[in-house]
Amino acid sequence: MGYAAARGGLQAIEAAEKLVARERILGQSSWLDTDQIIEKLRLAVDRVMSEGGLWDEQLAASALRQAEGDPIEAAHLLRSYRSTLPRIAYSTPIDADDMVVLRRIVPAFRNPPGPQLLGRTTDYTGRLLHTEDDDTQRTNAEKMAAYIQENVTNFPDNDDDKNHDRSSRSPRRLLELLRDLDSVVDRRRSDDPEPFDITRHPARPPASRSARLATMARAETGALVNVWYRNILGPDGYLHEITLGEVRHGRLPVRMLHPLTGDEITVSFVRVTEVEAIEDLNGIDEDRGRFDVGYGLCFGHNEKKAIAMANLDIACERDQGRSFLEQSILLTTDGLDASGFLEHLKLPHYVTFRSMMERKVAIRQHQEASKNLESK
Amino acid sequence: MNTPLLQEILGNASRTDTNLDGSSSFKAQTLNFGLLDEYSKREIRRAILTAVAVPGYQVPFGSREMPVARGWGSGGLQISLAIVGPDDVVKVIDQGDDEGVNAVNLRRLIVSSTGIPESTTPEDSTLIQTRHRIPEDPLDARHTLVLQVPVPEPLRGVERDMRELARMHAEADYARMWVSLYEDKVRNGVITRTTGYPCLVNSRYVIATTPIPRWDIPRLHQSEFLSLFGAGREKRIYAVPPHTDVEPLTFEDVPFEVEKTPGAKCRNCASNNTFLVEVLATDVRQSYWVCSDSDWCRRHRELSDSSSQGLMT
Ligand SMILES: [Zn+2]
């Protein structure tokens, strides 16, 4: 029946929902707790919070489970949940220097100010797949757990303030050192403009830097990495490859003014990844005697995203609107936008297609008529 | 039809009672009237008022993420939910069909989050949300037509740079649009634009007429009803108020053409004066035509059935 297959209305939709629910909830395995998802699938939860623009590990884990592990779908669930909530207050600006770092590396210097704190990373771990059967892996994990318990002092608790003094958990930035050396272009401004709120106003080129940064902070990780890579490899231009000055993962306080007392109070903490990217200025009109710096910051532990963001931030600044870079960042990196529009192709299009068919016939009739005219 | 448990599991689309304790870690969302919070509705209504005041101008707004994907009517849905009131009756169509799955889904969201009645008949409806069609019935001042828009920018085919696009609209500089139509005519003998035909509104702004077929475009001109266009992904709202000129861009000596197929008529109601879509059979010779407006077709089939019965007796 052709397009009639797209009909069937409410019963078909409800049947599809029941099928999803049955397979996902009933299944053969035990119920998947959000605690498990938060602990064992930490990076997926972080990614969903970042792309969903909402810091809530429980809700993000719940969304991931409901979305059967699809991070874009999970981010969609979080964002549409946000749409139902009134915005009742604003937090006060946070100084990123208030971060308590859990990990911090400075590739630009061998001995930077403060520690190189490798922290929780698999960067230097061989990517060897555990191929033992699941029972063996579970037994091994239990043995490992017992061993860790017995030798707890040899296994650092990265998140425990007792093990570190204050200065090593809030190290001085490399950027400050470079500024002391007068090696960085100073683009700091003395006015304090309100940040552009991308959830209340659509960001379009030409946009403020805060609009670009907010867009990238919420962008889909793969999309942002792709914009970066296309601009490194050439199809969209030749981005300069930055040197990483800071890569940090840590906790930041969220503060508000108390509605009654007016005092600033800490209401929560968020984990963020923060990156400072050092750019070697080599343009004709640029200050070749100094560096410039790009900035990236996103929710959770997501170094790929924050690094791409920092490199694109400085690239946009240098581009000064000459290319389509800013438009690409603002308009093509949102996961919900791109996947939503792609998925809409699955909707029926038989009205538009009918209109196209009609024009094809009209064009061919015209072609034949003019051919006949020529042959006469 | 659903058990309460399943409703809870399915969450978003199912209306649940207000749960004040908020302690359960696994509860479906409690829904506000019209889903969106009141501040968001106010913001969207303000954008709509601007759009009505400046016909055809694309008003930027802080598009919210909806429980449907961006591209599945999230812009139209935001307009509907921002303007719907308890006295409204809603009709939702996709391709002209009330029973299309996306129409069903959007109608279910509007009805379940507001409790208002639904109808398939324009006569009984006040709020009509649509994708790709305008109902065949004449609409009047009681109706508000909400159109779901995938791509609100009519000039995208001639210019990629959004800064330049903004300038062209601001200065009403549509020269390149005219050139592209002219080239189309010269190369192909006919203007090959299909749906979403560009139109000049109130002699000022060129709009993308969603992808409604050319068949529907004359109905926007000097209409009795208000048309609101919502593009959720692109974060734009624009409007054609009642009694406003909507002129398809064409040349004095090249008349605007709507879709036509000589000899075609609806197999169900025998109409040859509605927008028809082809139903393909495996054997192409057995293919036939039906009205895309399924509700109009059903009512006219009943009419012709009863009148032909009247003739026989
Ligand atoms: Zn019919």
XYZ file of C-alpha atoms and ligand atoms in Angstrom:
690
model
C 0.000 0.000 0.000
C 2.987 2.322 -0.420
C 2.722 5.361 1.815
C -0.268 3.893 3.573
C 2.349 1.935 5.502
C 3.246 5.158 7.286
C -0.289 5.305 8.648
C -1.814 3.225 11.368
C -1.792 6.060 13.844
C -1.910 5.713 17.547
C -1.964 1.946 17.826
C 1.205 1.573 15.786
C 3.028 4.181 17.878
C 1.920 2.609 21.126
C 2.899 -0.834 19.906
C 6.368 0.473 19.023
C 6.730 2.037 22.463
C 5.644 -1.170 24.148
C 8.148 -3.150 22.114
C 10.977 -0.819 23.137
C 9.870 -0.951 26.765
C 9.580 -4.720 26.713
C 13.008 -5.326 25.225
C 14.716 -2.690 27.335
C 13.035 -3.286 30.675
C 12.129 -6.937 30.614
C 15.098 -8.418 28.746
C 17.151 -11.268 30.167
C 19.557 -9.331 32.373
C 19.143 -7.654 35.735
C 18.021 -4.048 36.195
C 20.756 -1.526 35.404
C 21.152 0.897 38.317
C 21.958 4.532 37.661
C 24.706 4.199 40.309
C 26.344 1.581 38.132
C 26.061 3.740 35.032
C 27.529 6.751 36.841
C 30.439 4.770 38.222
C 31.242 2.377 35.403
C 30.247 4.438 32.377
C 31.554 7.703 33.767
C 32.706 9.210 30.472
C 29.383 8.518 28.763
C 27.525 10.195 31.632
C 29.898 13.176 31.486
C 29.373 13.492 27.760
C 25.589 13.458 28.089
C 25.679 16.146 30.795
C 27.939 18.296 28.643
C 25.910 17.933 25.460
C 22.633 18.106 27.366
C 23.709 21.302 29.129
C 22.585 20.035 32.520
C 24.744 18.930 35.440
C 22.948 16.034 37.086
C 24.659 12.661 37.112
C 21.553 10.777 38.217
C 19.347 12.253 35.497
C 22.061 11.807 32.863
C 22.491 8.154 33.811
C 18.745 7.665 33.748
C 18.611 9.312 30.311
C 21.399 7.076 29.001
C 19.548 4.007 30.173
C 16.260 5.225 28.704
C 18.035 6.025 25.415
C 19.566 2.541 25.291
C 23.047 4.075 25.436
C 22.707 6.583 22.572
C 24.399 9.741 23.922
C 22.697 12.167 21.513
C 19.293 10.744 22.376
C 20.145 10.929 26.075
C 21.236 14.567 25.700
C 17.909 15.228 23.948
C 16.021 13.777 26.930
C 17.937 16.048 29.306
C 17.433 19.143 27.195
C 13.714 18.646 26.700
C 13.420 18.052 30.435
C 15.132 21.406 30.960
C 12.501 23.047 28.752
C 9.818 22.218 31.304
C 11.681 23.907 34.173
C 11.384 27.625 34.916
C 14.688 29.416 35.365
C 14.469 30.786 38.880
C 17.985 32.023 39.640
C 21.458 32.625 38.286
C 24.714 31.480 39.805
C 27.469 34.006 40.393
C 30.487 33.946 38.050
C 33.063 31.322 38.959
C 36.783 31.986 38.771
C 38.304 28.958 37.055
C 41.261 29.357 39.430
C 38.951 28.043 42.136
C 39.225 24.645 40.529
C 40.516 21.758 42.607
C 42.334 19.719 39.968
C 42.027 15.972 39.699
C 44.310 15.885 36.687
C 46.536 18.480 35.120
C 49.090 18.263 32.357
C 51.161 20.971 30.688
C 52.609 19.630 27.418
C 54.261 22.970 26.613
C 56.815 22.790 29.427
C 58.854 20.077 31.031
C 58.711 21.749 34.451
C 55.698 24.047 34.534
C 54.672 25.984 37.627
C 52.862 23.432 39.761
C 52.709 19.691 39.238
C 52.185 17.533 36.190
C 49.399 15.477 37.705
C 48.591 12.577 35.442
C 45.485 11.601 37.404
C 42.883 9.225 36.090
C 43.729 8.586 32.456
C 44.213 5.702 30.066
C 46.386 7.824 27.767
C 49.427 5.627 28.379
C 47.667 2.328 28.830
C 47.953 -0.118 25.949
C 44.611 -0.477 24.207
C 44.434 -4.206 24.715
C 40.945 -5.612 24.690
C 40.094 -7.930 27.554
C 38.966 -10.974 25.640
C 38.619 -13.435 28.512
C 35.099 -14.714 29.005
C 32.972 -12.629 31.310
C 33.157 -14.977 34.307
C 36.961 -14.876 34.198
C 36.920 -11.087 33.953
C 34.584 -10.853 36.893
C 36.763 -13.191 38.992
C 39.846 -11.184 38.052
C 38.067 -7.976 39.003
C 37.123 -9.410 42.398
C 40.743 -10.469 43.004
C 41.896 -7.029 41.978
C 39.390 -5.403 44.315
C 40.647 -7.494 47.235
C 44.239 -6.617 46.393
C 43.427 -2.913 46.243
C 41.722 -3.115 49.646
C 44.803 -4.744 51.179
C 47.272 -2.349 49.603
C 45.176 0.777 49.705
C 48.131 3.105 50.270
C 49.631 2.106 46.924
C 46.482 3.082 45.073
C 46.126 6.840 45.171
C 42.711 8.295 45.770
C 42.929 11.102 43.318
C 39.781 12.767 44.573
C 40.888 12.945 48.218
C 42.092 16.328 49.414
C 43.977 14.762 52.316
C 46.595 13.409 49.953
C 47.482 16.725 48.424
C 48.314 20.168 49.668
C 46.318 23.143 48.521
C 48.909 24.562 46.108
C 49.299 21.312 44.189
C 45.507 21.071 43.806
C 45.162 24.646 42.552
C 48.388 25.161 40.622
C 49.389 28.429 39.047
C 48.672 28.637 35.327
C 51.309 28.497 32.671
C 49.555 31.454 31.092
C 50.328 33.600 34.137
C 53.994 32.776 33.761
C 53.892 33.662 30.064
C 52.217 36.936 30.943
C 54.933 37.681 33.476
C 57.410 37.175 30.642
C 55.371 39.511 28.409
C 55.122 36.671 25.891
C 51.367 36.787 25.337
C 49.164 39.227 23.469
C 46.899 40.761 26.082
C 43.297 40.612 24.873
C 41.746 40.975 28.314
C 39.057 43.624 28.387
C 38.150 45.925 31.216
C 34.428 46.080 30.552
C 32.445 43.121 31.826
C 29.782 42.309 29.192
C 26.946 39.952 30.028
C 27.656 36.554 28.510
C 25.555 35.609 25.492
C 22.892 33.098 26.556
C 22.589 30.567 23.737
C 19.546 28.960 25.380
C 17.580 32.196 25.095
C 18.925 33.756 21.893
C 20.027 32.025 18.709
C 23.723 32.673 18.095
C 24.403 33.777 14.524
C 27.521 35.199 12.906
C 28.934 37.658 13.693
C 28.704 36.500 17.315
C 30.453 37.369 20.538
C 33.198 35.134 21.860
C 30.974 34.027 24.742
C 28.363 32.830 22.219
C 30.985 30.742 20.419
C 32.366 29.309 23.633
C 28.913 28.443 24.991
C 27.986 26.794 21.694
C 31.135 24.668 21.743
C 30.741 23.799 25.429
C 27.372 22.216 24.578
C 28.367 20.860 21.155
C 28.304 17.218 20.232
C 31.805 15.869 20.861
C 32.175 14.097 17.529
C 30.904 17.112 15.605
C 33.356 19.461 17.307
C 36.281 17.090 16.784
C 35.260 16.836 13.131
C 35.107 20.616 12.609
C 38.572 20.800 14.170
C 39.942 17.977 12.017
C 38.474 19.278 8.750
C 40.142 22.591 9.499
C 43.467 20.923 10.245
C 43.455 18.695 7.153
C 42.340 21.317 4.701
C 38.849 20.941 3.237
C 37.717 23.928 5.303
C 41.034 25.759 5.683
C 44.344 25.293 7.395
C 44.044 25.721 11.122
C 47.189 26.255 13.034
C 47.946 23.420 15.411
C 48.202 24.783 18.932
C 50.510 23.781 21.781
C 48.655 22.778 24.904
C 49.393 25.014 27.839
C 46.937 23.529 30.311
C 44.739 20.454 30.276
C 42.832 20.246 33.535
C 40.071 18.134 34.930
C 38.733 19.170 38.294
C 35.948 20.348 40.526
C 34.504 23.844 40.524
C 32.096 25.276 43.082
C 28.689 26.619 41.995
C 27.718 29.654 44.038
C 24.562 31.701 44.415
C 23.463 34.696 46.378
C 21.230 33.530 49.210
C 17.736 34.888 48.460
C 17.255 36.082 52.051
C 20.665 36.988 53.412
C 22.235 38.059 50.116
C 25.411 36.198 51.076
C 27.262 34.152 48.515
C 26.835 30.460 49.253
C 28.195 27.344 47.572
C 25.264 25.224 46.456
C 27.001 22.516 44.450
C 30.100 21.366 42.644
C 30.567 20.495 38.999
C 33.433 18.698 37.337
C 34.819 20.355 34.234
C 37.611 19.903 31.725
C 39.550 23.077 31.048
C 42.111 23.696 28.311
C 44.370 26.610 27.429
C 45.865 26.393 23.963
C 48.929 28.434 23.053
C 48.986 29.769 19.528
C 52.082 30.857 17.645
C 50.942 33.997 15.816
C 52.358 34.012 12.291
C 50.031 36.290 10.341
C 51.269 39.379 8.537
C 49.315 41.750 10.752
C 49.812 39.790 13.943
C 52.280 40.290 16.775
C 54.953 37.779 15.807
C 56.845 38.499 19.001
C 54.117 37.029 21.176
C 51.778 34.097 21.610
C 48.003 34.144 21.859
C 45.752 31.782 23.787
C 42.552 29.864 23.039
C 40.229 28.622 25.746
C 38.063 25.538 26.155
C 35.870 24.421 29.037
C 33.079 21.851 29.185
C 31.166 19.818 31.731
C 32.668 16.538 32.866
C 35.829 14.774 31.850
C 36.086 15.198 28.077
C 39.534 16.237 26.941
C 38.918 15.713 23.221
C 36.107 18.229 23.310
C 37.867 20.849 25.422
C 41.028 20.674 23.291
C 39.094 21.012 20.018
C 37.191 23.913 21.580
C 40.339 25.764 22.673
C 41.962 25.377 19.261
C 38.796 26.519 17.472
C 38.402 29.456 19.860
C 41.763 30.942 18.941
C 41.299 30.005 15.275
C 38.032 31.972 15.220
C 39.670 34.939 16.876
C 42.436 34.965 14.266
C 40.046 34.355 11.384
C 38.165 37.602 12.123
C 35.146 36.437 10.131
C 37.063 35.936 6.885
C 35.999 32.310 6.459
C 32.949 30.208 7.332
C 34.609 28.881 10.482
C 32.408 30.774 12.920
C 29.251 29.843 11.017
C 30.337 26.178 11.050
C 30.877 26.263 14.793
C 27.662 28.082 15.626
C 25.378 26.286 13.205
C 26.661 22.751 12.672
C 28.012 21.384 15.945
C 24.844 20.940 17.989
C 24.018 17.251 18.293
C 20.276 17.741 18.595
C 20.115 20.038 15.571
C 22.100 17.779 13.274
C 20.626 14.454 14.289
C 17.082 15.824 14.487
C 17.261 17.198 10.978
C 18.836 14.020 9.662
C 16.195 11.863 11.278
C 13.365 13.972 9.877
C 14.158 12.437 6.490
C 12.342 9.370 7.805
C 9.073 11.288 7.959
C 6.686 10.987 5.019
C 7.553 13.376 2.198
C 4.989 12.315 -0.375
C 3.468 15.779 -0.789
C 6.820 17.350 -1.649
C 7.750 14.362 -3.782
C 4.489 14.616 -5.704
C 5.271 18.272 -6.398
C 8.728 17.311 -7.670
C 7.304 14.617 -9.941
C 4.923 17.171 -11.418
C 7.798 19.506 -12.289
C 9.810 16.632 -13.832
C 6.898 15.982 -16.175
C 6.599 19.696 -16.964
C 10.327 19.951 -17.787
C 10.252 16.877 -20.013
C 7.179 18.132 -21.857
C 8.979 21.383 -22.519
C 12.094 19.519 -23.725
C 10.063 17.395 -26.131
C 8.116 20.379 -27.406
C 11.293 22.305 -28.192
C 12.847 19.197 -29.822
C 9.817 18.867 -32.085
C 10.083 22.525 -32.928
C 13.740 22.111 -33.935
C 13.112 19.065 -36.123
C 10.428 20.910 -38.106
C -5.325 1.633 26.807
C -2.001 1.676 28.647
C -1.601 0.392 32.154
C -0.563 3.115 34.634
C 2.843 1.424 34.978
C 3.470 1.532 31.277
C 2.414 5.163 31.258
C 4.958 5.856 33.924
C 7.638 4.020 32.012
C 6.817 5.721 28.752
C 7.109 8.987 30.595
C 7.103 12.063 28.405
C 3.976 11.614 26.394
C 1.798 10.279 29.170
C 0.018 12.639 31.492
C 0.754 11.847 35.109
C -0.613 13.246 38.337
C 1.419 15.836 40.170
C 3.806 14.167 42.501
C 4.920 16.592 45.174
C 7.306 14.488 47.178
C 9.717 14.289 44.250
C 11.646 11.583 46.026
C 11.241 8.785 43.560
C 14.283 8.414 41.355
C 12.136 6.863 38.670
C 9.131 8.964 37.918
C 7.750 10.314 34.715
C 7.910 14.057 34.273
C 5.107 16.087 35.734
C 3.712 18.153 32.919
C 2.836 21.823 32.965
C -0.231 22.956 30.930
C 1.249 23.018 27.468
C 4.453 21.377 28.663
C 6.642 24.503 28.507
C 7.218 26.588 31.591
C 5.340 29.899 31.674
C 8.414 32.086 31.095
C 9.198 30.194 27.920
C 5.629 30.530 26.671
C 5.730 34.253 27.296
C 8.971 34.582 25.360
C 7.553 32.639 22.413
C 4.342 34.692 22.434
C 6.390 37.880 22.303
C 8.260 36.568 19.274
C 4.908 35.735 17.665
C 3.620 39.275 18.287
C 6.718 40.705 16.616
C 6.247 38.328 13.700
C 2.630 39.440 13.245
C 3.634 43.091 13.446
C 6.299 42.664 10.751
C 4.779 40.185 8.266
C 7.325 37.852 6.709
C 10.226 38.912 8.919
C 12.051 35.965 10.520
C 12.035 36.712 14.245
C 14.859 35.021 16.180
C 13.709 33.327 19.368
C 15.207 31.151 22.093
C 13.899 27.908 20.698
C 13.456 25.269 23.392
C 14.304 21.621 23.089
C 11.073 19.698 22.800
C 10.161 16.071 23.408
C 10.262 15.593 19.621
C 13.391 15.732 17.483
C 14.398 19.017 15.904
C 13.105 18.569 12.363
C 9.956 16.761 13.486
C 7.902 19.868 14.171
C 9.599 21.240 17.279
C 9.088 24.836 16.069
C 5.416 24.391 15.247
C 4.920 22.548 18.509
C 6.427 25.419 20.501
C 4.069 27.900 18.829
C 1.050 25.667 19.414
C 1.918 25.089 23.062
C 2.635 28.785 23.645
C -0.701 29.990 22.259
C -3.041 27.116 23.096
C -5.760 27.821 25.659
C -8.266 25.618 27.429
C -11.031 26.590 24.962
C -9.108 25.527 21.874
C -9.778 22.490 19.719
C -6.718 21.147 17.960
C -6.282 19.509 14.579
C -2.875 18.186 13.498
C -2.001 16.981 9.998
C 1.126 15.711 8.276
C 1.013 15.652 4.455
C -2.661 16.589 4.867
C -3.358 13.414 6.803
C -4.615 13.401 10.416
C -3.561 9.769 10.765
C 0.086 10.145 9.730
C 2.253 8.889 12.585
C 3.968 12.220 13.182
C 0.622 14.029 13.222
C -0.682 11.492 15.716
C 2.375 11.896 17.905
C 2.259 15.715 17.949
C -1.496 15.741 18.557
C -1.000 13.303 21.415
C 1.604 15.610 22.979
C -0.617 18.699 22.663
C -3.737 16.954 23.935
C -2.026 15.057 26.766
C -0.254 18.162 28.061
C -3.330 20.429 27.870
C -6.406 18.221 28.087
C -8.061 20.108 25.222
C -10.293 18.309 22.698
C -9.072 17.264 19.263
C -10.804 17.150 15.930
C -10.000 16.211 12.369
C -12.494 18.674 10.899
C -11.358 22.281 10.337
C -14.947 23.437 10.996
C -14.668 22.202 14.602
C -11.047 23.254 15.154
C -9.434 26.507 16.222
C -5.754 25.575 16.221
C -4.437 23.671 13.220
C -0.836 22.487 13.229
C 0.435 21.204 9.926
C 3.416 19.862 8.078
C 3.551 20.368 4.288
C -0.143 21.188 3.659
C -2.981 23.657 4.225
C -6.375 21.984 4.651
C -8.585 22.107 1.542
C -11.511 23.626 3.469
C -11.667 27.423 3.576
C -10.348 28.626 6.932
C -11.538 31.798 8.615
C -10.828 34.199 11.454
C -11.477 31.495 14.069
C -8.506 29.516 12.840
C -4.826 29.846 13.567
C -2.690 27.806 11.203
C 0.679 26.714 12.617
C 3.149 25.504 10.003
C 6.214 23.400 10.813
C 9.218 24.820 9.001
C 12.410 22.867 8.304
C 14.351 25.624 6.506
C 13.040 29.178 7.056
C 15.623 30.914 4.863
C 14.313 31.356 1.295
C 17.627 32.730 0.016
C 19.820 29.855 1.155
C 19.984 28.497 -2.380
C 21.618 31.692 -3.630
C 23.800 32.659 -0.647
C 25.589 30.619 2.024
C 26.937 33.391 4.262
C 24.432 34.211 7.019
C 25.816 37.725 7.436
C 25.134 38.440 3.776
C 21.677 36.865 4.045
C 20.839 39.219 6.895
C 21.928 42.192 4.765
C 19.878 41.060 1.775
C 16.697 40.842 3.852
C 17.391 44.112 5.639
C 17.807 45.964 2.335
C 15.093 43.966 0.542
C 17.840 43.091 -1.936
C 16.302 40.101 -3.666
C 18.054 40.619 -6.994
C 19.897 37.309 -6.883
C 16.676 35.475 -6.172
C 15.150 37.022 -9.304
C 18.234 36.130 -11.322
C 18.090 32.520 -10.166
C 14.410 32.277 -11.156
C 15.216 33.832 -14.523
C 18.090 31.416 -15.152
C 15.855 28.532 -14.151
C 13.261 29.589 -16.705
C 15.862 30.116 -19.452
C 17.608 26.795 -18.873
C 14.585 24.598 -18.293
C 11.751 26.352 -20.081
C 9.665 26.295 -16.919
C 10.332 27.445 -13.367
C 11.337 24.228 -11.655
C 10.731 25.265 -8.031
C 8.521 22.647 -6.458
C 7.333 23.118 -2.861
C 8.177 25.943 -0.479
C 7.891 28.397 -3.355
C 9.400 31.806 -2.459
C 6.789 34.516 -1.904
C 6.912 38.232 -1.228
C 4.893 39.102 1.868
C 3.295 42.508 2.305
C 5.533 43.784 -0.534
C 8.527 43.642 1.803
C 10.017 40.279 2.910
C 10.555 37.143 0.854
C 9.625 34.019 2.834
C 10.030 30.285 2.438
C 6.512 28.880 2.348
C 7.628 25.797 4.335
C 7.461 22.992 1.914
C 3.747 23.412 1.190
C 2.949 22.654 -2.443
C 2.396 25.501 -4.871
C -1.243 24.378 -4.814
C -1.628 25.858 -1.320
C 0.130 29.161 -1.920
C -2.799 31.202 -3.297
C -4.621 30.385 -0.051
C -2.093 32.397 1.970
C -2.817 35.557 -0.039
C -5.306 37.914 1.647
C -6.427 35.034 3.849
C -9.017 35.274 6.598
C -6.810 33.343 9.022
C -3.498 33.888 10.803
C -0.575 31.729 9.657
C 2.354 31.218 12.025
C 5.559 29.571 10.831
C 7.813 27.902 13.416
C 11.354 26.705 12.741
C 12.623 25.123 15.958
C 16.062 23.993 14.851
C 16.749 27.280 13.086
C 15.177 29.252 15.963
C 12.971 31.476 13.802
C 9.275 32.417 13.880
C 7.509 34.329 11.110
C 3.918 35.103 10.275
C 1.436 35.901 7.555
C -1.340 37.851 9.296
C -4.893 37.883 7.873
C -5.568 40.200 4.916
C -1.912 40.349 3.880
C -0.533 40.167 0.349
C 1.414 36.998 -0.418
C 2.733 37.039 -3.969
C 4.729 34.153 -5.416
C 7.860 35.469 -7.115
C 7.344 35.200 -10.846
C 7.509 37.298 -13.992
C 4.741 39.265 -15.687
C 4.777 36.958 -18.701
C 5.392 33.715 -16.759
C 2.293 32.890 -14.745
C 2.683 31.087 -11.430
C 1.763 27.419 -11.884
C 0.270 25.110 -9.282
C 0.630 21.319 -9.464
C -1.668 19.752 -12.032
C -2.051 16.382 -13.671
C -4.655 16.458 -16.462
C -7.254 13.749 -16.087
C -6.295 12.782 -12.527
C -9.023 12.544 -9.947
C -9.395 11.081 -6.484
C -10.314 7.401 -6.506
C -12.228 7.822 -3.243
C -14.232 11.014 -3.687
C -13.758 11.689 -7.433
C -12.423 15.186 -6.749
C -10.221 16.739 -9.421
C -9.954 20.058 -7.639
C -7.879 19.124 -4.584
C -4.174 18.404 -4.086
C -3.847 14.799 -5.226
C -1.061 12.351 -4.402
C -0.338 9.238 -6.404
C -0.633 5.793 -4.853
C 1.729 3.503 -6.716
C 0.791 -0.067 -7.481
C 3.334 -2.742 -8.404
C 1.868 -2.572 -11.864
C 2.209 1.131 -12.656
C -0.884 1.050 -14.858
C -2.934 0.289 -11.755
C -1.618 3.310 -9.839
C -4.259 5.787 -8.807
C -4.733 9.193 -7.180
C -6.178 10.192 -3.813
C -6.656 13.483 -1.974
C -3.770 14.306 0.362
C -6.290 15.966 2.733
C -7.712 12.757 4.177
C -10.417 14.406 6.271
C -11.749 16.493 3.362
C -11.775 13.379 1.190
C -13.661 11.342 3.797
C -16.379 13.981 4.196
C -16.810 14.446 0.441
C -16.911 10.714 -0.118
C -19.760 10.507 2.381
C -21.488 13.418 0.643
C -21.195 11.867 -2.795
C -22.210 8.449 -1.433
C -25.377 9.842 0.110
C -26.236 11.952 -2.935
C -25.748 9.040 -5.311
C -27.880 6.889 -3.039
C -30.458 9.673 -3.145
C -30.442 9.464 -6.943
C -30.971 5.732 -6.974
C -34.017 5.718 -4.731
Zn -10.660 12.453 -2.301
